[in-house]
Amino acid sequence: MSTVGTEKSVREGSLEKRKAILAAARDLFVRQGVDRVSMDAVAAGAEVSKRTVYDYFGDKRRLFLAILTDASQSLMATACRALDEHLPEGAQITTVPQLEKAFTALAIDLGTSIVGSADYAAGFALVAQERLRTPTTEDDIATVVVEEAFAKRIADFVDAGLLDTDNPRLAADHFFALTILLAYNRQPVPANPAPDKVRQSMIDGAHAFIRAYATR
Amino acid sequence: MSTVGTEKSVREGSLEKRKAILAAARDLFVRQGVDRVSMDAVAAGAEVSKRTVYDYFGDKRRLFLAILTDASQSLMATACRALDEHLPEGAQITTVPQLEKAFTALAIDLGTSIVGSADYAAGFALVAQERLRTPTTEDDIATVVVEEAFAKRIADFVDAGLLDTDNPRLAADHFFALTILLAYNRQPVPANPAPDKVRQSMIDGAHAFIRAYATR
DNA sequence: CGCACACTACACCGTGCAGTGTAGTAGCTG
DNA sequence: CAGCTACTACACTGCACGGTGTAGTGTGCG
């Protein structure tokens, strides 16, 4: 029912099931919290025997960590793609309105990715959940890399005379705060999407950012 | 050792213990997550017998809710006080620099309140934890009221020609996002305070807000 | 004194769950 | 066919924890 093989029938095992387990566990963990989800529930959700879950991941903790790195990578990929798509290296952007347009598009892209896919929200929510609990907090999601890259672009626009700041990293933080962070804070659960509201949040946030940081 | 009676010895019971239990439970819940804290641990933390905890609150869930409303009220009070202190009704504020100064002071006040007291962070963290799990989500912290009040002040400044927006509520959201939300997101656990960093975050956030929303 | 009250210490129950061990099955390969 | 791999179904252990019941202790009060 679930495992519609993209490959015909060669090897629907292993990777396929691994993915299913990760997805099921991620959804359950995000929705109910790690502690309240039993491994039986995970197994049931993935339509897999509990024993298989343990054979694959060995441990609830390790399953959780696998989800975390999975979500982290997925998030990174999405964010980097969006960055390259909307703010490519070869900058044809020469005016502030063009810049606002690009930033808005970027924000909307990221925002809808959050709402649409559970991966990002999962990363956020799970890290938030676990950041409190695990003393070993170097499993943190690598938002930093993306933010650094984004800060780099901002620095470029500063050099180009479109933006005005002596602290691009801070500007990047403010952009994320005004868009994704705010939207996420308004609606952490990716259940009721309300994509229009998210979209509007992104437009507003990008606009505020431009007003704050554009040269005048 | 702990119960140093502010009143000499009249009645150190009841309310005193209730407070102790709430405080201990709040700290533990925030730091480790509700599910991972046993009622025995709460009792031990409050230096009280487990039975007393149950006699007072009846239930883990109800104890949790008590903490939530407690933190919510405390937060509300703090925020309203800060609002009235830094942006009083009788507005002697007539220039944008004055406004920035007031907003910065407000942000710093709120920010340090977050870091200093566990109540606010508790509210944030616990709501975040539970928002995912409980389907009955009307135990939400009443940030709304504060934000409405703040939006009202912003609207006044718009009328006074100092700020420029047709959506004060959104502006209020952006202010919170740039200051508290960002700071909180950078450091959710109120363990390592780093008050200087928080202070700087607040200054930067308020500055960005003014740049975005001040008339020009 | 006895009574009530607030509280503690402690034993106790039931349950849910992480994690394991094992027997059995289906499919592939030689 | 045997043998291997991947997996399932299921039974089972041990433990932690929520919640309760109770006997005992100290304190104030009539």
Tab-separated table of C-alpha atoms (C1' of nucleotides) in Angstrom:
chain	number	residue	atom	x	y	z
A	1	MET	CA	0.000	0.000	0.000
A	2	SER	CA	2.695	2.411	0.937
A	3	THR	CA	5.811	1.078	-0.685
A	4	VAL	CA	5.200	1.889	-4.293
A	5	GLY	CA	8.593	1.033	-5.677
A	6	THR	CA	10.114	3.722	-7.805
A	7	GLU	CA	12.438	0.992	-8.920
A	8	LYS	CA	10.374	-1.864	-10.223
A	9	SER	CA	11.111	-4.662	-7.799
A	10	VAL	CA	14.863	-4.900	-7.662
A	11	ARG	CA	15.457	-4.046	-4.054
A	12	GLU	CA	12.587	-2.426	-2.316
A	13	GLY	CA	14.121	-3.266	1.034
A	14	SER	CA	16.774	-1.528	3.039
A	15	LEU	CA	16.790	2.092	1.955
A	16	GLU	CA	13.095	2.162	1.268
A	17	LYS	CA	12.235	0.957	4.738
A	18	ARG	CA	14.837	3.148	6.323
A	19	LYS	CA	13.212	6.153	4.748
A	20	ALA	CA	9.784	5.025	5.844
A	21	ILE	CA	10.890	4.617	9.422
A	22	LEU	CA	12.579	7.996	9.483
A	23	ALA	CA	9.537	9.691	8.003
A	24	ALA	CA	7.075	8.031	10.329
A	25	ALA	CA	9.191	8.682	13.374
A	26	ARG	CA	9.772	12.274	12.356
A	27	ASP	CA	6.077	12.969	11.947
A	28	LEU	CA	5.164	11.314	15.200
A	29	PHE	CA	7.981	12.941	17.125
A	30	VAL	CA	7.139	16.370	15.828
A	31	ARG	CA	3.473	16.021	16.500
A	32	GLN	CA	3.542	14.384	19.908
A	33	GLY	CA	7.019	14.876	21.273
A	34	VAL	CA	9.731	12.264	21.371
A	35	ASP	CA	8.946	10.964	24.813
A	36	ARG	CA	5.320	10.335	24.153
A	37	VAL	CA	5.874	8.247	21.072
A	38	SER	CA	6.539	4.577	21.674
A	39	MET	CA	8.746	2.576	19.417
A	40	ASP	CA	5.759	0.375	18.730
A	41	ALA	CA	3.962	3.402	17.409
A	42	VAL	CA	6.910	4.251	15.186
A	43	ALA	CA	6.984	0.736	13.845
A	44	ALA	CA	3.273	0.784	13.220
A	45	GLY	CA	3.503	4.146	11.531
A	46	ALA	CA	6.219	2.924	9.220
A	47	GLU	CA	4.324	-0.323	8.604
A	48	VAL	CA	7.329	-2.260	9.760
A	49	SER	CA	8.003	-4.605	12.615
A	50	LYS	CA	9.385	-3.104	15.782
A	51	ARG	CA	12.327	-5.444	15.541
A	52	THR	CA	13.264	-3.957	12.193
A	53	VAL	CA	13.293	-0.492	13.656
A	54	TYR	CA	15.737	-1.648	16.266
A	55	ASP	CA	17.800	-3.535	13.692
A	56	TYR	CA	18.081	-0.374	11.625
A	57	PHE	CA	18.648	2.223	14.295
A	58	GLY	CA	19.491	0.262	17.392
A	59	ASP	CA	18.134	2.778	19.781
A	60	LYS	CA	15.475	5.393	20.264
A	61	ARG	CA	18.118	7.984	20.863
A	62	ARG	CA	19.983	7.069	17.721
A	63	LEU	CA	16.797	7.026	15.708
A	64	PHE	CA	16.149	10.501	16.951
A	65	LEU	CA	19.628	11.660	16.038
A	66	ALA	CA	19.250	10.145	12.584
A	67	ILE	CA	16.085	12.161	12.106
A	68	LEU	CA	17.886	15.250	13.259
A	69	THR	CA	20.795	14.969	10.868
A	70	ASP	CA	18.390	14.001	8.112
A	71	ALA	CA	16.261	17.064	8.679
A	72	SER	CA	19.330	19.215	9.067
A	73	GLN	CA	20.754	18.153	5.734
A	74	SER	CA	17.421	18.509	4.026
A	75	LEU	CA	17.013	21.972	5.445
A	76	MET	CA	20.502	22.982	4.440
A	77	ALA	CA	19.951	21.756	0.909
A	78	THR	CA	16.645	23.571	0.600
A	79	ALA	CA	17.997	26.789	1.986
A	80	CYS	CA	21.117	26.744	-0.168
A	81	ARG	CA	19.098	26.007	-3.273
A	82	ALA	CA	16.725	28.832	-2.494
A	83	LEU	CA	19.632	31.147	-1.857
A	84	ASP	CA	21.298	30.293	-5.135
A	85	GLU	CA	18.048	30.563	-6.988
A	86	HIS	CA	16.913	33.933	-5.734
A	87	LEU	CA	20.235	35.574	-5.001
A	88	PRO	CA	22.619	34.045	-7.544
A	89	GLU	CA	26.273	34.985	-7.609
A	90	GLY	CA	26.115	36.891	-10.854
A	91	ALA	CA	24.116	39.764	-9.447
A	92	GLN	CA	21.854	41.337	-12.001
A	93	ILE	CA	20.313	43.197	-9.138
A	94	THR	CA	21.068	46.873	-9.342
A	95	THR	CA	18.155	48.647	-7.685
A	96	VAL	CA	16.537	48.440	-4.298
A	97	PRO	CA	13.122	47.425	-5.660
A	98	GLN	CA	14.755	44.552	-7.503
A	99	LEU	CA	16.449	43.591	-4.286
A	100	GLU	CA	13.204	43.660	-2.362
A	101	LYS	CA	11.626	41.510	-5.010
A	102	ALA	CA	14.414	38.966	-4.761
A	103	PHE	CA	14.372	38.954	-0.970
A	104	THR	CA	10.621	38.570	-0.943
A	105	ALA	CA	10.802	35.664	-3.335
A	106	LEU	CA	13.471	34.075	-1.197
A	107	ALA	CA	11.421	34.509	1.934
A	108	ILE	CA	8.306	33.081	0.336
A	109	ASP	CA	10.251	30.152	-1.007
A	110	LEU	CA	11.720	29.361	2.382
A	111	GLY	CA	8.458	30.013	4.136
A	112	THR	CA	6.419	27.702	1.985
A	113	SER	CA	9.140	25.092	2.309
A	114	ILE	CA	8.645	25.248	6.039
A	115	VAL	CA	4.932	24.859	5.862
A	116	GLY	CA	4.920	22.404	3.003
A	117	SER	CA	7.561	19.980	4.090
A	118	ALA	CA	7.743	18.565	7.548
A	119	ASP	CA	11.519	18.380	7.415
A	120	TYR	CA	12.239	21.938	8.314
A	121	ALA	CA	9.613	22.202	10.976
A	122	ALA	CA	10.877	18.904	12.268
A	123	GLY	CA	14.355	20.243	12.565
A	124	PHE	CA	13.158	23.319	14.357
A	125	ALA	CA	10.754	21.585	16.674
A	126	LEU	CA	12.953	18.645	17.504
A	127	VAL	CA	16.010	20.714	18.139
A	128	ALA	CA	13.907	22.993	20.295
A	129	GLN	CA	12.635	19.990	22.183
A	130	GLU	CA	15.981	18.424	22.660
A	131	ARG	CA	18.109	21.491	23.110
A	132	LEU	CA	16.786	21.622	26.640
A	133	ARG	CA	17.325	18.022	27.477
A	134	THR	CA	20.538	16.742	26.057
A	135	PRO	CA	23.665	18.091	27.654
A	136	THR	CA	25.555	17.085	24.504
A	137	THR	CA	24.281	19.874	22.323
A	138	GLU	CA	26.486	19.700	19.308
A	139	ASP	CA	23.828	17.908	17.322
A	140	ASP	CA	22.531	21.338	16.614
A	141	ILE	CA	21.123	22.069	13.256
A	142	ALA	CA	23.594	23.885	11.082
A	143	THR	CA	21.545	26.981	10.494
A	144	VAL	CA	24.806	28.782	10.943
A	145	VAL	CA	26.193	27.792	7.564
A	146	VAL	CA	23.159	29.081	5.723
A	147	GLU	CA	23.139	32.271	7.684
A	148	GLU	CA	26.809	32.817	6.965
A	149	ALA	CA	26.205	32.342	3.259
A	150	PHE	CA	23.296	34.721	3.386
A	151	ALA	CA	25.389	37.233	5.301
A	152	LYS	CA	27.960	36.983	2.531
A	153	ARG	CA	25.348	37.962	-0.069
A	154	ILE	CA	24.239	40.829	2.063
A	155	ALA	CA	27.822	42.011	2.299
A	156	ASP	CA	27.976	41.951	-1.488
A	157	PHE	CA	24.898	44.153	-1.703
A	158	VAL	CA	26.426	46.475	0.831
A	159	ASP	CA	29.471	46.773	-1.399
A	160	ALA	CA	27.165	47.387	-4.329
A	161	GLY	CA	25.622	50.276	-2.451
A	162	LEU	CA	22.147	48.766	-2.171
A	163	LEU	CA	22.184	47.883	1.494
A	164	ASP	CA	23.582	49.773	4.425
A	165	THR	CA	25.053	47.977	7.392
A	166	ASP	CA	28.433	47.314	8.914
A	167	ASN	CA	27.307	43.985	10.302
A	168	PRO	CA	25.952	41.689	7.577
A	169	ARG	CA	25.679	38.781	9.967
A	170	LEU	CA	23.332	40.768	12.168
A	171	ALA	CA	21.331	41.835	9.147
A	172	ALA	CA	20.976	38.200	8.164
A	173	ASP	CA	19.756	37.394	11.656
A	174	HIS	CA	17.227	40.175	11.411
A	175	PHE	CA	16.000	38.942	8.064
A	176	PHE	CA	15.423	35.478	9.437
A	177	ALA	CA	13.790	36.875	12.536
A	178	LEU	CA	11.387	39.004	10.524
A	179	THR	CA	10.423	36.204	8.175
A	180	ILE	CA	10.919	32.597	9.124
A	181	LEU	CA	11.286	32.952	12.837
A	182	LEU	CA	8.189	35.050	13.168
A	183	ALA	CA	6.165	32.815	10.910
A	184	TYR	CA	7.328	29.738	12.710
A	185	ASN	CA	6.554	31.279	16.037
A	186	ARG	CA	3.083	32.075	14.898
A	187	GLN	CA	2.477	28.555	13.717
A	188	PRO	CA	4.869	25.832	14.794
A	189	VAL	CA	2.757	22.860	13.907
A	190	PRO	CA	2.778	22.114	10.200
A	191	ALA	CA	-0.752	20.832	10.436
A	192	ASN	CA	-2.988	23.700	9.379
A	193	PRO	CA	-0.885	25.278	6.674
A	194	ALA	CA	-2.707	28.541	5.961
A	195	PRO	CA	-0.272	29.250	3.145
A	196	ASP	CA	-1.721	32.663	2.414
A	197	LYS	CA	-0.939	33.891	5.879
A	198	VAL	CA	2.581	32.563	5.702
A	199	ARG	CA	3.028	34.168	2.324
A	200	GLN	CA	1.815	37.478	3.647
A	201	SER	CA	4.114	37.190	6.651
A	202	MET	CA	7.025	36.704	4.324
A	203	ILE	CA	6.112	39.681	2.168
A	204	ASP	CA	5.723	41.872	5.221
A	205	GLY	CA	8.922	40.652	6.788
A	206	ALA	CA	10.985	41.175	3.658
A	207	HIS	CA	9.469	44.618	3.251
A	208	ALA	CA	10.357	45.601	6.793
A	209	PHE	CA	13.849	44.288	6.284
A	210	ILE	CA	14.337	46.352	3.157
A	211	ARG	CA	13.015	49.431	4.896
A	212	ALA	CA	15.462	48.856	7.699
A	213	TYR	CA	18.523	48.017	5.675
A	214	ALA	CA	18.247	49.604	2.232
A	215	THR	CA	20.345	52.642	1.495
A	216	ARG	CA	18.376	55.815	1.245
B	1	MET	CA	17.677	25.702	54.802
B	2	SER	CA	15.456	26.926	52.039
B	3	THR	CA	12.351	28.158	53.775
B	4	VAL	CA	13.646	31.294	55.371
B	5	GLY	CA	10.370	32.733	56.551
B	6	THR	CA	9.824	36.293	55.498
B	7	GLU	CA	7.156	36.183	58.121
B	8	LYS	CA	8.744	35.035	61.359
B	9	SER	CA	7.056	31.745	62.066
B	10	VAL	CA	3.347	32.442	61.799
B	11	ARG	CA	2.403	30.249	58.900
B	12	GLU	CA	5.218	29.081	56.792
B	13	GLY	CA	3.050	26.377	55.330
B	14	SER	CA	0.554	26.376	52.509
B	15	LEU	CA	1.434	29.237	50.214
B	16	GLU	CA	5.114	28.965	50.925
B	17	LYS	CA	5.212	25.328	49.929
B	18	ARG	CA	2.970	25.894	46.978
B	19	LYS	CA	5.402	28.453	45.652
B	20	ALA	CA	8.322	26.145	46.267
B	21	ILE	CA	6.702	23.322	44.374
B	22	LEU	CA	5.798	25.556	41.463
B	23	ALA	CA	9.301	26.980	41.272
B	24	ALA	CA	11.019	23.622	41.487
B	25	ALA	CA	8.704	22.046	38.957
B	26	ARG	CA	9.076	24.999	36.615
B	27	ASP	CA	12.843	24.846	36.675
B	28	LEU	CA	12.957	21.126	36.187
B	29	PHE	CA	10.335	21.133	33.454
B	30	VAL	CA	12.071	23.888	31.569
B	31	ARG	CA	15.445	22.301	31.827
B	32	GLN	CA	14.579	18.698	31.117
B	33	GLY	CA	11.146	18.668	29.589
B	34	VAL	CA	7.945	17.772	31.326
B	35	ASP	CA	7.963	14.116	30.439
B	36	ARG	CA	11.435	13.448	31.698
B	37	VAL	CA	10.825	14.912	35.113
B	38	SER	CA	9.302	12.537	37.615
B	39	MET	CA	7.015	13.734	40.333
B	40	ASP	CA	9.523	12.338	42.791
B	41	ALA	CA	12.094	14.686	41.316
B	42	VAL	CA	9.710	17.608	41.646
B	43	ALA	CA	9.053	16.740	45.264
B	44	ALA	CA	12.739	16.395	45.975
B	45	GLY	CA	13.469	19.675	44.237
B	46	ALA	CA	10.873	21.454	46.309
B	47	GLU	CA	12.083	19.690	49.446
B	48	VAL	CA	8.606	18.417	50.029
B	49	SER	CA	7.066	14.982	50.155
B	50	LYS	CA	5.628	13.612	46.957
B	51	ARG	CA	2.308	13.206	48.685
B	52	THR	CA	2.170	16.912	49.369
B	53	VAL	CA	2.704	17.683	45.717
B	54	TYR	CA	-0.250	15.521	44.851
B	55	ASP	CA	-2.316	17.005	47.662
B	56	TYR	CA	-1.637	20.484	46.321
B	57	PHE	CA	-1.965	19.927	42.614
B	58	GLY	CA	-3.621	16.580	42.285
B	59	ASP	CA	-2.066	15.745	39.002
B	60	LYS	CA	1.021	16.190	36.895
B	61	ARG	CA	-1.044	17.772	34.181
B	62	ARG	CA	-2.648	20.215	36.580
B	63	LEU	CA	0.689	21.048	38.128
B	64	PHE	CA	1.920	21.829	34.665
B	65	LEU	CA	-1.065	24.027	33.923
B	66	ALA	CA	-0.589	25.850	37.202
B	67	ILE	CA	2.981	26.612	36.205
B	68	LEU	CA	1.767	27.817	32.861
B	69	THR	CA	-0.806	30.247	34.179
B	70	ASP	CA	1.658	31.359	36.817
B	71	ALA	CA	4.320	32.127	34.260
B	72	SER	CA	1.765	33.697	31.979
B	73	GLN	CA	0.560	36.102	34.617
B	74	SER	CA	4.068	36.939	35.686
B	75	LEU	CA	5.042	37.605	32.118
B	76	MET	CA	2.008	39.753	31.507
B	77	ALA	CA	2.696	41.791	34.597
B	78	THR	CA	6.334	42.290	33.693
B	79	ALA	CA	5.564	43.259	30.138
B	80	CYS	CA	2.794	45.666	31.071
B	81	ARG	CA	4.953	47.297	33.699
B	82	ALA	CA	7.788	47.688	31.224
B	83	LEU	CA	5.409	49.096	28.660
B	84	ASP	CA	3.976	51.646	31.049
B	85	GLU	CA	7.411	52.566	32.285
B	86	HIS	CA	9.101	53.156	28.963
B	87	LEU	CA	6.181	54.200	26.834
B	88	PRO	CA	3.817	55.941	29.261
B	89	GLU	CA	0.507	57.335	28.110
B	90	GLY	CA	1.467	60.963	28.485
B	91	ALA	CA	3.870	60.947	25.575
B	92	GLN	CA	6.720	63.375	26.050
B	93	ILE	CA	8.293	61.722	23.062
B	94	THR	CA	8.395	64.078	20.119
B	95	THR	CA	11.420	63.066	18.062
B	96	VAL	CA	12.549	59.845	16.471
B	97	PRO	CA	15.795	59.630	18.474
B	98	GLN	CA	13.786	59.918	21.661
B	99	LEU	CA	11.553	57.161	20.385
B	100	GLU	CA	14.490	54.929	19.601
B	101	LYS	CA	15.847	55.532	23.048
B	102	ALA	CA	12.545	54.568	24.633
B	103	PHE	CA	12.143	51.489	22.456
B	104	THR	CA	15.679	50.414	23.180
B	105	ALA	CA	15.143	50.802	26.892
B	106	LEU	CA	11.947	48.797	26.627
B	107	ALA	CA	13.672	46.041	24.711
B	108	ILE	CA	16.553	45.875	27.152
B	109	ASP	CA	14.163	45.791	30.057
B	110	LEU	CA	12.172	42.965	28.568
B	111	GLY	CA	15.258	41.156	27.408
B	112	THR	CA	16.969	41.171	30.747
B	113	SER	CA	13.722	40.107	32.354
B	114	ILE	CA	13.787	37.059	30.129
B	115	VAL	CA	17.334	36.171	30.959
B	116	GLY	CA	17.131	37.081	34.593
B	117	SER	CA	13.923	35.440	35.589
B	118	ALA	CA	13.036	31.930	34.649
B	119	ASP	CA	9.352	32.753	34.452
B	120	TYR	CA	9.301	34.158	30.981
B	121	ALA	CA	11.610	31.589	29.512
B	122	ALA	CA	9.512	29.009	31.269
B	123	GLY	CA	6.394	30.279	29.625
B	124	PHE	CA	8.004	30.271	26.233
B	125	ALA	CA	9.664	26.916	26.547
B	126	LEU	CA	6.773	25.119	28.167
B	127	VAL	CA	4.216	26.439	25.766
B	128	ALA	CA	6.509	25.490	22.923
B	129	GLN	CA	6.845	22.042	24.374
B	130	GLU	CA	3.209	21.519	24.946
B	131	ARG	CA	1.799	23.313	21.945
B	132	LEU	CA	2.716	20.272	19.931
B	133	ARG	CA	1.269	17.718	22.252
B	134	THR	CA	-1.951	18.890	23.717
B	135	PRO	CA	-4.813	19.093	21.300
B	136	THR	CA	-6.537	21.464	23.733
B	137	THR	CA	-4.423	24.484	22.984
B	138	GLU	CA	-6.226	27.286	24.682
B	139	ASP	CA	-3.841	27.267	27.593
B	140	ASP	CA	-1.742	29.505	25.414
B	141	ILE	CA	0.171	32.276	27.010
B	142	ALA	CA	-1.553	35.581	26.556
B	143	THR	CA	1.178	37.302	24.634
B	144	VAL	CA	-1.629	38.666	22.546
B	145	VAL	CA	-2.784	41.168	25.149
B	146	VAL	CA	0.647	42.667	25.523
B	147	GLU	CA	1.143	42.829	21.809
B	148	GLU	CA	-2.194	44.535	21.369
B	149	ALA	CA	-1.278	47.109	23.967
B	150	PHE	CA	2.060	47.662	22.311
B	151	ALA	CA	0.359	47.980	18.928
B	152	LYS	CA	-1.845	50.640	20.443
B	153	ARG	CA	1.197	52.682	21.481
B	154	ILE	CA	2.668	52.282	18.045
B	155	ALA	CA	-0.557	53.537	16.523
B	156	ASP	CA	-0.287	56.597	18.750
B	157	PHE	CA	3.205	57.276	17.455
B	158	VAL	CA	1.960	56.847	13.923
B	159	ASP	CA	-0.670	59.477	14.628
B	160	ALA	CA	2.050	61.672	16.098
B	161	GLY	CA	3.978	61.382	12.860
B	162	LEU	CA	6.956	59.560	14.312
B	163	LEU	CA	6.300	56.127	12.910
B	164	ASP	CA	5.022	55.112	9.522
B	165	THR	CA	2.849	52.064	9.090
B	166	ASP	CA	-0.734	51.215	8.333
B	167	ASN	CA	-0.563	48.030	10.356
B	168	PRO	CA	0.551	48.681	13.942
B	169	ARG	CA	-0.095	45.100	14.935
B	170	LEU	CA	2.352	43.893	12.337
B	171	ALA	CA	4.875	46.466	13.462
B	172	ALA	CA	4.521	45.191	17.008
B	173	ASP	CA	5.121	41.661	15.784
B	174	HIS	CA	8.216	42.812	13.981
B	175	PHE	CA	9.512	44.561	17.055
B	176	PHE	CA	9.135	41.435	19.123
B	177	ALA	CA	10.676	39.330	16.391
B	178	LEU	CA	13.713	41.581	16.112
B	179	THR	CA	14.283	41.734	19.830
B	180	ILE	CA	12.892	39.103	22.133
B	181	LEU	CA	12.177	36.373	19.647
B	182	LEU	CA	15.612	36.571	18.118
B	183	ALA	CA	17.331	36.701	21.469
B	184	TYR	CA	15.290	33.830	22.770
B	185	ASN	CA	15.991	31.814	19.669
B	186	ARG	CA	19.674	32.395	20.090
B	187	GLN	CA	19.588	31.238	23.672
B	188	PRO	CA	16.539	29.396	24.915
B	189	VAL	CA	17.993	28.006	28.095
B	190	PRO	CA	18.282	30.615	30.807
B	191	ALA	CA	21.386	28.937	32.102
B	192	ASN	CA	24.311	30.910	30.725
B	193	PRO	CA	22.926	34.425	30.820
B	194	ALA	CA	25.536	36.388	28.840
B	195	PRO	CA	23.653	39.597	29.619
B	196	ASP	CA	25.911	41.723	27.462
B	197	LYS	CA	25.032	39.766	24.360
B	198	VAL	CA	21.345	39.973	25.117
B	199	ARG	CA	21.670	43.678	25.742
B	200	GLN	CA	23.425	44.164	22.435
B	201	SER	CA	20.782	42.085	20.656
B	202	MET	CA	18.138	44.357	22.067
B	203	ILE	CA	19.929	47.521	21.022
B	204	ASP	CA	20.445	46.164	17.527
B	205	GLY	CA	16.890	44.951	17.225
B	206	ALA	CA	15.381	48.217	18.381
B	207	HIS	CA	17.658	50.099	16.027
B	208	ALA	CA	16.618	47.981	13.068
B	209	PHE	CA	12.992	48.449	14.021
B	210	ILE	CA	13.357	52.207	14.108
B	211	ARG	CA	15.127	52.187	10.771
B	212	ALA	CA	12.293	50.159	9.311
B	213	TYR	CA	9.383	52.025	10.806
B	214	ALA	CA	10.414	55.595	11.553
B	215	THR	CA	9.131	58.308	9.278
B	216	ARG	CA	11.776	59.827	7.089
C	1	DC	C1'	-5.473	16.152	77.747
C	2	DG	C1'	-7.569	15.082	73.021
C	3	DC	C1'	-8.548	16.672	68.489
C	4	DA	C1'	-7.526	18.464	64.064
C	5	DC	C1'	-4.308	19.713	60.742
C	6	DA	C1'	-0.339	19.740	57.735
C	7	DC	C1'	2.982	17.127	56.448
C	8	DT	C1'	6.358	13.169	55.806
C	9	DA	C1'	8.050	8.572	54.907
C	10	DC	C1'	7.202	4.611	52.778
C	11	DA	C1'	5.186	0.826	50.806
C	12	DC	C1'	2.563	-0.365	47.140
C	13	DC	C1'	-0.052	-1.131	42.494
C	14	DG	C1'	-0.660	-0.929	37.630
C	15	DT	C1'	0.926	0.232	33.453
C	16	DG	C1'	3.441	1.571	29.617
C	17	DC	C1'	7.448	1.161	27.329
C	18	DA	C1'	12.504	0.369	25.841
C	19	DG	C1'	14.840	-3.210	24.375
C	20	DT	C1'	15.753	-8.423	23.432
C	21	DG	C1'	15.378	-13.179	22.029
C	22	DT	C1'	13.404	-16.389	19.032
C	23	DA	C1'	10.788	-19.046	15.942
C	24	DG	C1'	8.953	-18.787	11.553
C	25	DT	C1'	8.289	-17.159	6.622
C	26	DA	C1'	9.233	-15.433	1.995
C	27	DG	C1'	12.448	-14.770	-1.579
C	28	DC	C1'	16.775	-15.036	-3.772
C	29	DT	C1'	21.133	-17.634	-5.153
C	30	DG	C1'	23.990	-21.480	-6.173
D	1	DC	C1'	17.477	-28.890	-2.744
D	2	DA	C1'	20.129	-26.133	1.028
D	3	DG	C1'	21.503	-21.838	2.742
D	4	DC	C1'	21.371	-17.078	3.212
D	5	DT	C1'	19.068	-12.596	3.865
D	6	DA	C1'	15.513	-9.685	5.187
D	7	DC	C1'	11.833	-9.369	7.686
D	8	DT	C1'	7.672	-10.337	10.818
D	9	DA	C1'	5.057	-11.791	14.814
D	10	DC	C1'	5.193	-12.381	19.348
D	11	DA	C1'	6.434	-13.328	23.820
D	12	DC	C1'	9.028	-11.655	27.451
D	13	DT	C1'	12.045	-8.881	30.959
D	14	DG	C1'	13.108	-5.104	33.628
D	15	DC	C1'	12.358	-0.739	34.990
D	16	DA	C1'	10.623	3.785	35.663
D	17	DC	C1'	7.025	6.368	36.844
D	18	DG	C1'	2.122	8.151	37.902
D	19	DG	C1'	-0.738	7.860	41.409
D	20	DT	C1'	-2.685	6.073	46.010
D	21	DG	C1'	-3.217	4.519	50.751
D	22	DT	C1'	-1.609	4.671	55.303
D	23	DA	C1'	0.744	4.955	59.522
D	24	DG	C1'	3.327	8.139	62.066
D	25	DT	C1'	5.098	12.879	63.612
D	26	DG	C1'	5.006	17.559	65.108
D	27	DT	C1'	2.204	21.667	66.170
D	28	DG	C1'	-1.430	24.658	67.542
D	29	DC	C1'	-5.896	24.924	69.962
D	30	DG	C1'	-9.983	24.048	72.751
